[in-house]
PDB file of C-alpha atoms in Angstrom:
ATOM      1  CA  MET M 157       0.000   0.000   0.000  1.00  0.00           C
ATOM      2  CA  SER M 158       1.324   3.459  -0.920  1.00  0.00           C
ATOM      3  CA  PRO M 159       2.256   5.728   2.012  1.00  0.00           C
ATOM      4  CA  VAL M 160       0.618   8.579   0.105  1.00  0.00           C
ATOM      5  CA  SER M 161      -3.086   8.923  -0.582  1.00  0.00           C
ATOM      6  CA  GLY M 162      -4.506  11.855  -2.496  1.00  0.00           C
ATOM      7  CA  GLN M 163      -7.770  13.617  -3.215  1.00  0.00           C
ATOM      8  CA  LYS M 164      -8.908  16.959  -4.596  1.00  0.00           C
ATOM      9  CA  GLU M 165     -10.633  19.681  -2.623  1.00  0.00           C
ATOM     10  CA  THR M 166     -12.470  22.445  -4.454  1.00  0.00           C
ATOM     11  CA  GLY M 167     -13.380  25.886  -3.184  1.00  0.00           C
ATOM     12  CA  LEU M 168     -11.484  28.364  -1.028  1.00  0.00           C
ATOM     13  CA  ARG M 169     -11.271  26.637   2.327  1.00  0.00           C
ATOM     14  CA  SER M 170      -7.488  26.960   2.084  1.00  0.00           C
ATOM     15  CA  ALA M 171      -7.726  30.725   2.276  1.00  0.00           C
ATOM     16  CA  ALA M 172      -9.181  30.622   5.780  1.00  0.00           C
ATOM     17  CA  LEU M 173      -6.582  28.122   6.921  1.00  0.00           C
ATOM     18  CA  LEU M 174      -3.644  30.039   5.532  1.00  0.00           C
ATOM     19  CA  GLY M 175      -4.849  33.457   6.649  1.00  0.00           C
ATOM     20  CA  LYS M 176      -5.015  36.893   5.136  1.00  0.00           C
ATOM     21  CA  SER M 177      -1.270  37.061   4.555  1.00  0.00           C
ATOM     22  CA  SER M 178      -1.381  34.637   1.582  1.00  0.00           C
ATOM     23  CA  PRO M 179      -3.232  36.517  -1.175  1.00  0.00           C
ATOM     24  CA  SER M 180      -1.727  34.411  -3.949  1.00  0.00           C
ATOM     25  CA  PHE M 181      -3.168  31.259  -2.356  1.00  0.00           C
ATOM     26  CA  THR M 182      -6.706  32.626  -2.442  1.00  0.00           C
ATOM     27  CA  ALA M 183      -6.548  32.808  -6.247  1.00  0.00           C
ATOM     28  CA  MET M 184      -6.206  29.025  -6.371  1.00  0.00           C
ATOM     29  CA  SER M 185      -9.555  27.271  -6.830  1.00  0.00           C
ATOM     30  CA  GLU M 186      -8.411  23.702  -6.224  1.00  0.00           C
ATOM     31  CA  ILE M 187      -6.231  21.889  -3.736  1.00  0.00           C
ATOM     32  CA  LYS M 188      -4.722  18.473  -4.278  1.00  0.00           C
ATOM     33  CA  ASN M 189      -4.556  16.754  -0.892  1.00  0.00           C
ATOM     34  CA  TYR M 190      -2.147  14.009   0.111  1.00  0.00           C
ATOM     35  CA  THR M 191      -2.192  12.184   3.420  1.00  0.00           C
ATOM     36  CA  VAL M 192       1.272  11.058   4.498  1.00  0.00           C
ATOM     37  CA  PRO M 193       2.668   9.418   7.641  1.00  0.00           C
ATOM     38  CA  SER M 194       5.319  12.135   7.997  1.00  0.00           C
ATOM     39  CA  LEU M 195       6.869  14.953   5.984  1.00  0.00           C
ATOM     40  CA  ASP M 196       9.920  12.860   5.158  1.00  0.00           C
ATOM     41  CA  LEU M 197      11.819  12.180   1.960  1.00  0.00           C
ATOM     42  CA  ASP M 198      10.026   8.909   1.124  1.00  0.00           C
ATOM     43  CA  SER M 199       6.617  10.558   1.394  1.00  0.00           C
ATOM     44  CA  PHE M 200       7.669  13.475  -0.787  1.00  0.00           C
ATOM     45  CA  LEU M 201       9.161  11.202  -3.471  1.00  0.00           C
ATOM     46  CA  SER M 202       6.010   9.052  -3.602  1.00  0.00           C
ATOM     47  CA  ALA M 203       3.808  12.139  -3.838  1.00  0.00           C
ATOM     48  CA  LYS M 204       6.009  13.730  -6.506  1.00  0.00           C
ATOM     49  CA  VAL M 205       5.535  10.676  -8.728  1.00  0.00           C
ATOM     50  CA  LYS M 206       1.744  10.947  -8.387  1.00  0.00           C
ATOM     51  CA  ILE M 207       1.802  14.698  -9.020  1.00  0.00           C
ATOM     52  CA  ARG M 208       3.850  14.209 -12.187  1.00  0.00           C
ATOM     53  CA  GLN M 209       1.597  11.403 -13.418  1.00  0.00           C
ATOM     54  CA  GLU M 210      -1.439  13.653 -12.999  1.00  0.00           C
ATOM     55  CA  GLY M 211       0.223  16.448 -14.983  1.00  0.00           C
ATOM     56  CA  LEU M 212       0.275  18.913 -12.084  1.00  0.00           C
ATOM     57  CA  LEU M 213       4.026  19.378 -11.706  1.00  0.00           C
ATOM     58  CA  ASP M 214       4.557  22.826 -13.267  1.00  0.00           C
ATOM     59  CA  SER M 215       7.853  24.706 -12.871  1.00  0.00           C
ATOM     60  CA  ASN M 216       6.781  26.733  -9.811  1.00  0.00           C
ATOM     61  CA  LEU M 217       5.412  23.692  -8.012  1.00  0.00           C
ATOM     62  CA  LYS M 218       8.582  21.732  -8.798  1.00  0.00           C
ATOM     63  CA  THR M 219      10.811  24.560  -7.487  1.00  0.00           C
ATOM     64  CA  ASN M 220       8.750  25.085  -4.328  1.00  0.00           C
ATOM     65  CA  LEU M 221       8.430  21.357  -3.650  1.00  0.00           C
ATOM     66  CA  GLU M 222      12.188  20.806  -3.975  1.00  0.00           C
ATOM     67  CA  PHE M 223      12.784  23.740  -1.628  1.00  0.00           C
ATOM     68  CA  ALA M 224      10.324  22.280   0.891  1.00  0.00           C
ATOM     69  CA  VAL M 225      12.020  18.875   0.784  1.00  0.00           C
ATOM     70  CA  GLN M 226      15.471  20.396   1.264  1.00  0.00           C
ATOM     71  CA  THR M 227      14.335  22.675   4.105  1.00  0.00           C
ATOM     72  CA  LEU M 228      12.265  20.133   6.025  1.00  0.00           C
ATOM     73  CA  GLU M 229      15.057  17.551   5.873  1.00  0.00           C
ATOM     74  CA  GLY M 230      16.935  19.777   8.315  1.00  0.00           C
ATOM     75  CA  PHE M 231      14.013  19.858  10.762  1.00  0.00           C
ATOM     76  CA  PRO M 232      13.782  17.461  13.724  1.00  0.00           C
ATOM     77  CA  ALA M 233      11.222  14.653  13.449  1.00  0.00           C
ATOM     78  CA  SER M 234       8.927  16.484  15.899  1.00  0.00           C
ATOM     79  CA  LYS M 235       8.447  19.275  13.332  1.00  0.00           C
ATOM     80  CA  ARG M 236       7.535  16.809  10.551  1.00  0.00           C
ATOM     81  CA  ARG M 237       4.669  15.048  12.360  1.00  0.00           C
ATOM     82  CA  ASP M 238       1.211  16.454  13.138  1.00  0.00           C
ATOM     83  CA  VAL M 239       1.762  19.149  10.535  1.00  0.00           C
ATOM     84  CA  SER M 240       0.424  20.209   7.158  1.00  0.00           C
ATOM     85  CA  LEU M 241       2.360  21.627   4.220  1.00  0.00           C
ATOM     86  CA  THR M 242       0.741  23.612   1.406  1.00  0.00           C
ATOM     87  CA  VAL M 243       2.895  24.145  -1.690  1.00  0.00           C
ATOM     88  CA  GLU M 244       2.008  26.701  -4.343  1.00  0.00           C
ATOM     89  CA  GLY M 245       2.293  26.057  -8.061  1.00  0.00           C
ATOM     90  CA  GLU M 246       1.370  28.263 -10.998  1.00  0.00           C
ATOM     91  CA  ARG M 247      -2.289  27.188 -10.981  1.00  0.00           C
ATOM     92  CA  GLN M 248      -2.455  24.454  -8.338  1.00  0.00           C
ATOM     93  CA  LEU M 249      -2.090  24.088  -4.591  1.00  0.00           C
ATOM     94  CA  VAL M 250      -0.789  20.814  -3.189  1.00  0.00           C
ATOM     95  CA  ARG M 251      -1.257  20.027   0.488  1.00  0.00           C
ATOM     96  CA  PHE M 252       0.417  17.278   2.509  1.00  0.00           C
ATOM     97  CA  THR M 253      -1.114  16.341   5.862  1.00  0.00           C
ATOM     98  CA  ALA M 254       0.667  14.233   8.453  1.00  0.00           C
ATOM     99  CA  GLY M 255      -1.401  13.367  11.517  1.00  0.00           C
ATOM    100  CA  THR M 256      -3.491  16.065  13.213  1.00  0.00           C
ATOM    101  CA  PRO M 257      -1.820  19.369  12.304  1.00  0.00           C
ATOM    102  CA  VAL M 258      -0.785  21.712  15.088  1.00  0.00           C
ATOM    103  CA  LEU M 259       1.770  23.443  12.862  1.00  0.00           C
ATOM    104  CA  LEU M 260       0.922  24.674   9.361  1.00  0.00           C
ATOM    105  CA  TYR M 261       3.618  25.130   6.711  1.00  0.00           C
ATOM    106  CA  SER M 262       3.285  26.843   3.355  1.00  0.00           C
ATOM    107  CA  VAL M 263       5.838  27.354   0.587  1.00  0.00           C
ATOM    108  CA  ARG M 264       5.518  29.954  -2.125  1.00  0.00           C
ATOM    109  CA  LEU M 265       7.768  32.080  -4.299  1.00  0.00           C
ATOM    110  CA  GLY M 266       8.934  35.337  -2.715  1.00  0.00           C
ATOM    111  CA  PRO M 267      10.993  38.219  -4.131  1.00  0.00           C
ATOM    112  CA  LYS M 268      14.227  36.251  -3.721  1.00  0.00           C
ATOM    113  CA  GLY M 269      12.941  32.724  -4.385  1.00  0.00           C
ATOM    114  CA  PRO M 270      10.959  30.108  -2.438  1.00  0.00           C
ATOM    115  CA  GLU M 271       9.967  30.949   1.144  1.00  0.00           C
ATOM    116  CA  LEU M 272       8.784  28.665   3.929  1.00  0.00           C
ATOM    117  CA  HIS M 273       6.101  30.164   6.181  1.00  0.00           C
ATOM    118  CA  GLN M 274       5.100  28.535   9.454  1.00  0.00           C
ATOM    119  CA  LYS M 275       1.825  29.188  11.248  1.00  0.00           C
ATOM    120  CA  VAL M 276       0.783  28.082  14.740  1.00  0.00           C
ATOM    121  CA  PRO M 277      -2.946  28.318  15.608  1.00  0.00           C
ATOM    122  CA  VAL M 278      -3.121  28.988  19.347  1.00  0.00           C
ATOM    123  CA  GLY M 279      -6.873  29.004  19.945  1.00  0.00           C
ATOM    124  CA  ALA M 280      -8.712  31.772  21.752  1.00  0.00           C
ATOM    125  CA  ARG M 281      -5.812  33.632  23.389  1.00  0.00           C
ATOM    126  CA  LEU M 282      -2.193  34.440  22.538  1.00  0.00           C
ATOM    127  CA  ASP M 283       0.207  34.873  25.445  1.00  0.00           C
ATOM    128  CA  PRO M 284       3.915  34.125  26.096  1.00  0.00           C
ATOM    129  CA  THR M 285       3.173  30.515  27.119  1.00  0.00           C
ATOM    130  CA  CYS M 286       2.079  29.772  23.523  1.00  0.00           C
ATOM    131  CA  LEU M 287       5.675  30.143  22.341  1.00  0.00           C
ATOM    132  CA  ASN M 288       7.494  26.830  22.391  1.00  0.00           C
ATOM    133  CA  GLU M 289      11.154  26.121  21.713  1.00  0.00           C
ATOM    134  CA  CYS M 290      10.201  23.269  19.383  1.00  0.00           C
ATOM    135  CA  HIS M 291       8.671  25.829  16.973  1.00  0.00           C
ATOM    136  CA  PHE M 292      12.149  27.384  16.610  1.00  0.00           C
ATOM    137  CA  ALA M 293      14.033  24.080  16.274  1.00  0.00           C
ATOM    138  CA  GLY M 294      16.658  24.216  13.553  1.00  0.00           C
ATOM    139  CA  HIS M 295      16.672  28.024  13.467  1.00  0.00           C
ATOM    140  CA  LEU M 296      19.815  30.087  14.093  1.00  0.00           C
ATOM    141  CA  CYS M 297      18.709  33.518  15.272  1.00  0.00           C
ATOM    142  CA  GLN M 298      20.442  36.474  13.639  1.00  0.00           C
ATOM    143  CA  ASP M 299      20.584  38.298  16.989  1.00  0.00           C
ATOM    144  CA  GLU M 300      23.159  36.624  19.226  1.00  0.00           C
ATOM    145  CA  LEU M 301      22.363  38.778  22.273  1.00  0.00           C
ATOM    146  CA  GLU M 302      18.588  38.324  22.454  1.00  0.00           C
ATOM    147  CA  SER M 303      16.963  35.554  20.426  1.00  0.00           C
ATOM    148  CA  CYS M 304      13.816  36.124  18.398  1.00  0.00           C
ATOM    149  CA  MET M 305      11.909  33.863  20.786  1.00  0.00           C
ATOM    150  CA  GLU M 306      13.038  35.938  23.779  1.00  0.00           C
ATOM    151  CA  GLN M 307      12.107  39.154  21.974  1.00  0.00           C
ATOM    152  CA  ALA M 308       8.685  37.757  21.056  1.00  0.00           C
ATOM    153  CA  LYS M 309       7.994  36.774  24.675  1.00  0.00           C
ATOM    154  CA  ARG M 310       9.017  40.243  25.806  1.00  0.00           C
ATOM    155  CA  VAL M 311       6.695  41.893  23.251  1.00  0.00           C
ATOM    156  CA  LEU M 312       3.773  39.663  24.279  1.00  0.00           C
ATOM    157  CA  SER M 313       4.390  40.250  27.991  1.00  0.00           C
ATOM    158  CA  ARG M 314       4.349  44.000  27.436  1.00  0.00           C
ATOM    159  CA  GLU M 315       1.138  43.689  25.410  1.00  0.00           C
ATOM    160  CA  ALA M 316      -0.467  41.590  28.160  1.00  0.00           C
ATOM    161  CA  GLN M 317       0.277  44.316  30.707  1.00  0.00           C
ATOM    162  CA  LYS M 318      -1.066  47.093  28.489  1.00  0.00           C
ATOM    163  CA  ASN M 319      -4.145  45.373  27.087  1.00  0.00           C
ATOM    164  CA  PRO M 320      -4.868  41.942  28.635  1.00  0.00           C
ATOM    165  CA  SER M 321      -8.321  41.735  27.073  1.00  0.00           C
ATOM    166  CA  GLY M 322      -6.850  42.194  23.601  1.00  0.00           C
ATOM    167  CA  LEU M 323      -4.841  38.956  23.625  1.00  0.00           C
ATOM    168  CA  SER M 324      -7.796  37.150  22.027  1.00  0.00           C
ATOM    169  CA  GLU M 325      -7.563  39.169  18.807  1.00  0.00           C
ATOM    170  CA  LEU M 326      -3.829  39.082  18.138  1.00  0.00           C
ATOM    171  CA  GLU M 327      -1.456  37.546  15.669  1.00  0.00           C
ATOM    172  CA  LEU M 328       2.297  37.602  16.215  1.00  0.00           C
ATOM    173  CA  ARG M 329       4.598  37.632  13.199  1.00  0.00           C
ATOM    174  CA  ILE M 330       8.269  36.710  13.649  1.00  0.00           C
ATOM    175  CA  THR M 331      10.675  37.268  10.760  1.00  0.00           C
ATOM    176  CA  CYS M 332      14.301  36.375  11.467  1.00  0.00           C
ATOM    177  CA  GLY M 333      16.589  35.373   8.613  1.00  0.00           C
ATOM    178  CA  GLU M 334      14.924  32.410   6.903  1.00  0.00           C
ATOM    179  CA  LEU M 335      12.338  32.028   9.703  1.00  0.00           C
ATOM    180  CA  ARG M 336       8.811  33.291   9.011  1.00  0.00           C
ATOM    181  CA  LEU M 337       6.679  32.187  11.939  1.00  0.00           C
ATOM    182  CA  THR M 338       3.177  33.418  12.787  1.00  0.00           C
ATOM    183  CA  TYR M 339       1.141  32.682  15.917  1.00  0.00           C
ATOM    184  CA  ILE M 340      -2.518  33.297  15.241  1.00  0.00           C
ATOM    185  CA  THR M 341      -5.711  33.395  17.318  1.00  0.00           C
ATOM    186  CA  GLN M 342      -9.130  32.403  15.989  1.00  0.00           C
ATOM    187  CA  GLN M 343     -10.161  35.923  14.920  1.00  0.00           C
ATOM    188  CA  PRO M 344      -7.076  38.163  14.745  1.00  0.00           C
ATOM    189  CA  GLN M 345      -7.693  41.886  14.420  1.00  0.00           C
ATOM    190  CA  ARG M 346      -4.214  43.223  15.207  1.00  0.00           C
ATOM    191  CA  SER M 347      -0.649  42.176  14.406  1.00  0.00           C
ATOM    192  CA  LEU M 348       2.514  42.372  16.468  1.00  0.00           C
ATOM    193  CA  VAL M 349       5.753  42.127  14.507  1.00  0.00           C
ATOM    194  CA  VAL M 350       9.125  40.911  15.783  1.00  0.00           C
ATOM    195  CA  GLN M 351      11.998  41.376  13.336  1.00  0.00           C
ATOM    196  CA  PRO M 352      15.378  41.100  15.086  1.00  0.00           C
ATOM    197  CA  ARG M 353      18.351  43.011  13.747  1.00  0.00           C
ATOM    198  CA  ARG M 354      21.535  41.236  12.709  1.00  0.00           C
ATOM    199  CA  ARG M 355      23.643  41.483  15.835  1.00  0.00           C
ATOM    200  CA  THR M 356      26.860  39.580  16.524  1.00  0.00           C
ATOM    201  CA  TYR M 357      28.787  39.498  19.784  1.00  0.00           C
ATOM    202  CA  LEU M 358      32.546  39.518  19.176  1.00  0.00           C
ATOM    203  CA  GLY M 359      33.775  39.102  22.750  1.00  0.00           C
ATOM    204  CA  LYS M 360      35.917  41.465  24.805  1.00  0.00           C
ATOM    205  CA  SER M 361      37.309  43.293  21.782  1.00  0.00           C
ATOM    206  CA  LEU M 362      37.062  43.325  17.995  1.00  0.00           C
ATOM    207  CA  ASN M 363      37.876  39.799  16.852  1.00  0.00           C
ATOM    208  CA  LEU M 364      39.171  39.571  13.297  1.00  0.00           C
ATOM    209  CA  GLU M 365      38.370  35.875  12.914  1.00  0.00           C
ATOM    210  CA  ARG M 366      34.766  36.386  14.049  1.00  0.00           C
ATOM    211  CA  VAL M 367      34.378  39.286  11.596  1.00  0.00           C
ATOM    212  CA  LEU M 368      35.601  37.061   8.757  1.00  0.00           C
ATOM    213  CA  GLU M 369      33.253  34.259   9.846  1.00  0.00           C
ATOM    214  CA  LEU M 370      30.312  36.669   9.797  1.00  0.00           C
ATOM    215  CA  LYS M 371      31.347  38.031   6.393  1.00  0.00           C
ATOM    216  CA  THR M 372      31.495  34.495   5.001  1.00  0.00           C
ATOM    217  CA  SER M 373      28.095  33.627   6.474  1.00  0.00           C
ATOM    218  CA  LEU M 374      26.454  36.705   4.948  1.00  0.00           C
ATOM    219  CA  GLU M 375      28.024  35.966   1.558  1.00  0.00           C
ATOM    220  CA  ARG M 376      26.755  32.382   1.590  1.00  0.00           C
ATOM    221  CA  SER M 377      23.247  33.437   2.590  1.00  0.00           C
ATOM    222  CA  GLY M 378      23.018  35.955  -0.244  1.00  0.00           C
ATOM    223  CA  VAL M 379      22.624  38.951   2.077  1.00  0.00           C
ATOM    224  CA  MET M 380      25.979  40.539   1.199  1.00  0.00           C
ATOM    225  CA  GLY M 381      25.398  43.206  -1.456  1.00  0.00           C
ATOM    226  CA  LYS M 382      28.106  45.395  -2.992  1.00  0.00           C
ATOM    227  CA  GLY M 383      27.566  48.216  -0.518  1.00  0.00           C
ATOM    228  CA  LEU M 384      27.636  46.030   2.579  1.00  0.00           C
ATOM    229  CA  LEU M 385      30.730  44.297   1.192  1.00  0.00           C
ATOM    230  CA  ALA M 386      32.401  47.700   0.858  1.00  0.00           C
ATOM    231  CA  CYS M 387      31.610  48.364   4.537  1.00  0.00           C
ATOM    232  CA  PHE M 388      33.199  45.081   5.593  1.00  0.00           C
ATOM    233  CA  GLN M 389      36.257  45.781   3.431  1.00  0.00           C
ATOM    234  CA  HIS M 390      36.586  49.206   5.046  1.00  0.00           C
ATOM    235  CA  LEU M 391      36.429  47.598   8.492  1.00  0.00           C
ATOM    236  CA  LEU M 392      39.035  44.980   7.601  1.00  0.00           C
ATOM    237  CA  LEU M 393      41.403  47.462   5.929  1.00  0.00           C
ATOM    238  CA  HIS M 394      41.251  49.869   8.896  1.00  0.00           C
ATOM    239  CA  TYR M 395      40.925  47.199  11.541  1.00  0.00           C
ATOM    240  CA  GLY M 396      43.256  48.922  14.032  1.00  0.00           C
ATOM    241  CA  GLN M 397      41.114  52.062  14.164  1.00  0.00           C
ATOM    242  CA  PHE M 398      38.174  50.183  15.677  1.00  0.00           C
ATOM    243  CA  GLN M 399      39.986  48.442  18.536  1.00  0.00           C
ATOM    244  CA  GLU M 400      38.178  49.685  21.634  1.00  0.00           C
ATOM    245  CA  GLU M 401      36.485  47.822  24.465  1.00  0.00           C
ATOM    246  CA  ASN M 402      32.756  48.278  25.081  1.00  0.00           C
ATOM    247  CA  SER M 403      32.199  49.402  21.524  1.00  0.00           C
ATOM    248  CA  ARG M 404      29.448  48.961  18.970  1.00  0.00           C
ATOM    249  CA  LEU M 405      29.976  48.956  15.214  1.00  0.00           C
ATOM    250  CA  VAL M 406      27.049  49.443  12.833  1.00  0.00           C
ATOM    251  CA  LEU M 407      27.514  48.611   9.132  1.00  0.00           C
ATOM    252  CA  GLN M 408      24.763  49.808   6.823  1.00  0.00           C
ATOM    253  CA  SER M 409      24.166  49.643   3.078  1.00  0.00           C
ATOM    254  CA  ASP M 410      21.892  48.002   0.461  1.00  0.00           C
ATOM    255  CA  GLY M 411      18.923  48.179   2.837  1.00  0.00           C
ATOM    256  CA  GLU M 412      20.749  45.914   5.294  1.00  0.00           C
ATOM    257  CA  MET M 413      22.194  46.688   8.720  1.00  0.00           C
ATOM    258  CA  VAL M 414      24.704  44.604  10.684  1.00  0.00           C
ATOM    259  CA  GLU M 415      25.663  45.348  14.269  1.00  0.00           C
ATOM    260  CA  LEU M 416      28.876  44.132  15.927  1.00  0.00           C
ATOM    261  CA  VAL M 417      29.179  44.360  19.720  1.00  0.00           C
ATOM    262  CA  CYS M 418      32.419  44.201  21.729  1.00  0.00           C
ATOM    263  CA  GLY M 419      32.808  44.129  25.516  1.00  0.00           C
ATOM    264  CA  ARG M 420      29.721  44.781  27.636  1.00  0.00           C
ATOM    265  CA  PRO M 421      26.567  43.866  25.702  1.00  0.00           C
ATOM    266  CA  ASP M 422      24.443  46.383  27.624  1.00  0.00           C
ATOM    267  CA  TYR M 423      26.671  49.468  27.393  1.00  0.00           C
ATOM    268  CA  HIS M 424      28.819  50.985  24.640  1.00  0.00           C
ATOM    269  CA  SER M 425      31.243  53.794  25.420  1.00  0.00           C
ATOM    270  CA  THR M 426      32.119  54.187  21.741  1.00  0.00           C
ATOM    271  CA  GLN M 427      30.045  53.628  18.643  1.00  0.00           C
ATOM    272  CA  TYR M 428      31.221  53.433  15.033  1.00  0.00           C
ATOM    273  CA  TYR M 429      29.033  53.799  11.976  1.00  0.00           C
ATOM    274  CA  ILE M 430      30.283  52.495   8.636  1.00  0.00           C
ATOM    275  CA  PHE M 431      28.189  53.324   5.572  1.00  0.00           C
ATOM    276  CA  THR M 432      28.432  53.911   1.835  1.00  0.00           C
ATOM    277  CA  ASP M 433      27.836  57.010  -0.297  1.00  0.00           C
ATOM    278  CA  GLY M 434      26.223  57.277  -3.732  1.00  0.00           C
ATOM    279  CA  GLN M 435      29.410  56.000  -5.386  1.00  0.00           C
ATOM    280  CA  ASN M 436      29.485  52.945  -3.107  1.00  0.00           C
ATOM    281  CA  GLN M 437      32.521  54.247  -1.232  1.00  0.00           C
ATOM    282  CA  ALA M 438      32.612  53.333   2.450  1.00  0.00           C
ATOM    283  CA  HIS M 439      33.035  55.925   5.204  1.00  0.00           C
ATOM    284  CA  SER M 440      33.081  55.693   8.986  1.00  0.00           C
ATOM    285  CA  HIS M 441      32.018  57.980  11.810  1.00  0.00           C
ATOM    286  CA  ARG M 442      32.984  57.640  15.481  1.00  0.00           C
ATOM    287  CA  VAL M 443      30.678  58.676  18.336  1.00  0.00           C
ATOM    288  CA  GLN M 444      31.922  58.884  21.932  1.00  0.00           C
ATOM    289  CA  ASP M 445      29.501  58.536  24.826  1.00  0.00           C
ATOM    290  CA  ILE M 446      29.037  62.076  26.106  1.00  0.00           C
ATOM    291  CA  ASP M 447      28.675  60.816  29.681  1.00  0.00           C
ATOM    292  CA  LEU M 448      32.339  59.819  29.650  1.00  0.00           C
ATOM    293  CA  TRP M 449      33.630  63.202  28.553  1.00  0.00           C
ATOM    294  CA  GLU M 450      35.579  65.117  31.176  1.00  0.00           C
ATOM    295  CA  TYR M 451      35.157  68.852  31.558  1.00  0.00           C
ATOM    296  CA  ASP M 452      37.628  71.214  33.148  1.00  0.00           C
TER     297      ASP M 452
END
């Protein structure tokens, strides 16, 4: 017996499940459903054969499905059971269901290629206890000093103090690197957004090896544009000028910002800003904490 069974579902029930943030999904009038034991490689390969045989495997669906397989392979088994995955094609939606879903995945093409979105229905009320470490499994937060989960809990706790009755109409959107995670109540009316900055802790002082590791990571992830690269080159070429304890370096260009922290994470006596001009030339500006200045 095949581990994959499939059926078609007409209408727009998918739109309600996927929420208002997926306008491209609402244009789809038909969903091809597959029931699988788990979102593992065997299940995907079996389903892909059926999808191809039925003539549904267009180029977008193929690209998004391959991205889903590659991404979910890195997830722990707990994030591949009791889940559903909806994959967008040019004219067709394909949904895989494993068990009773408590975590909803969707894959669609974004501005820079396929994106995986994760959604957690929390019921009637959204509060900090709804956030679970297993939802973040496999994710490396781009803020090394305060993780996106910690920031989200802080935002929700503040909201609970300000407006406790409003926790029943919230959705919480977390965007951090490749992670796009949304916690949603039954009837959300308002959105809270958590989008951590790229922040790296370098230790007691500016660490050249850590800077090079970060530069390599950004290049591999596709974040490093020409302007941001010029900022890193400026930092590396003038490395000795930025050697101060308790300092903060901010590199900004191409719509991206990277923050490097040395010494005390909670206090910076000196801050450096490295940025590019219209000709993509990098410049730096040093700011000293005025509280440390001595007056005669």
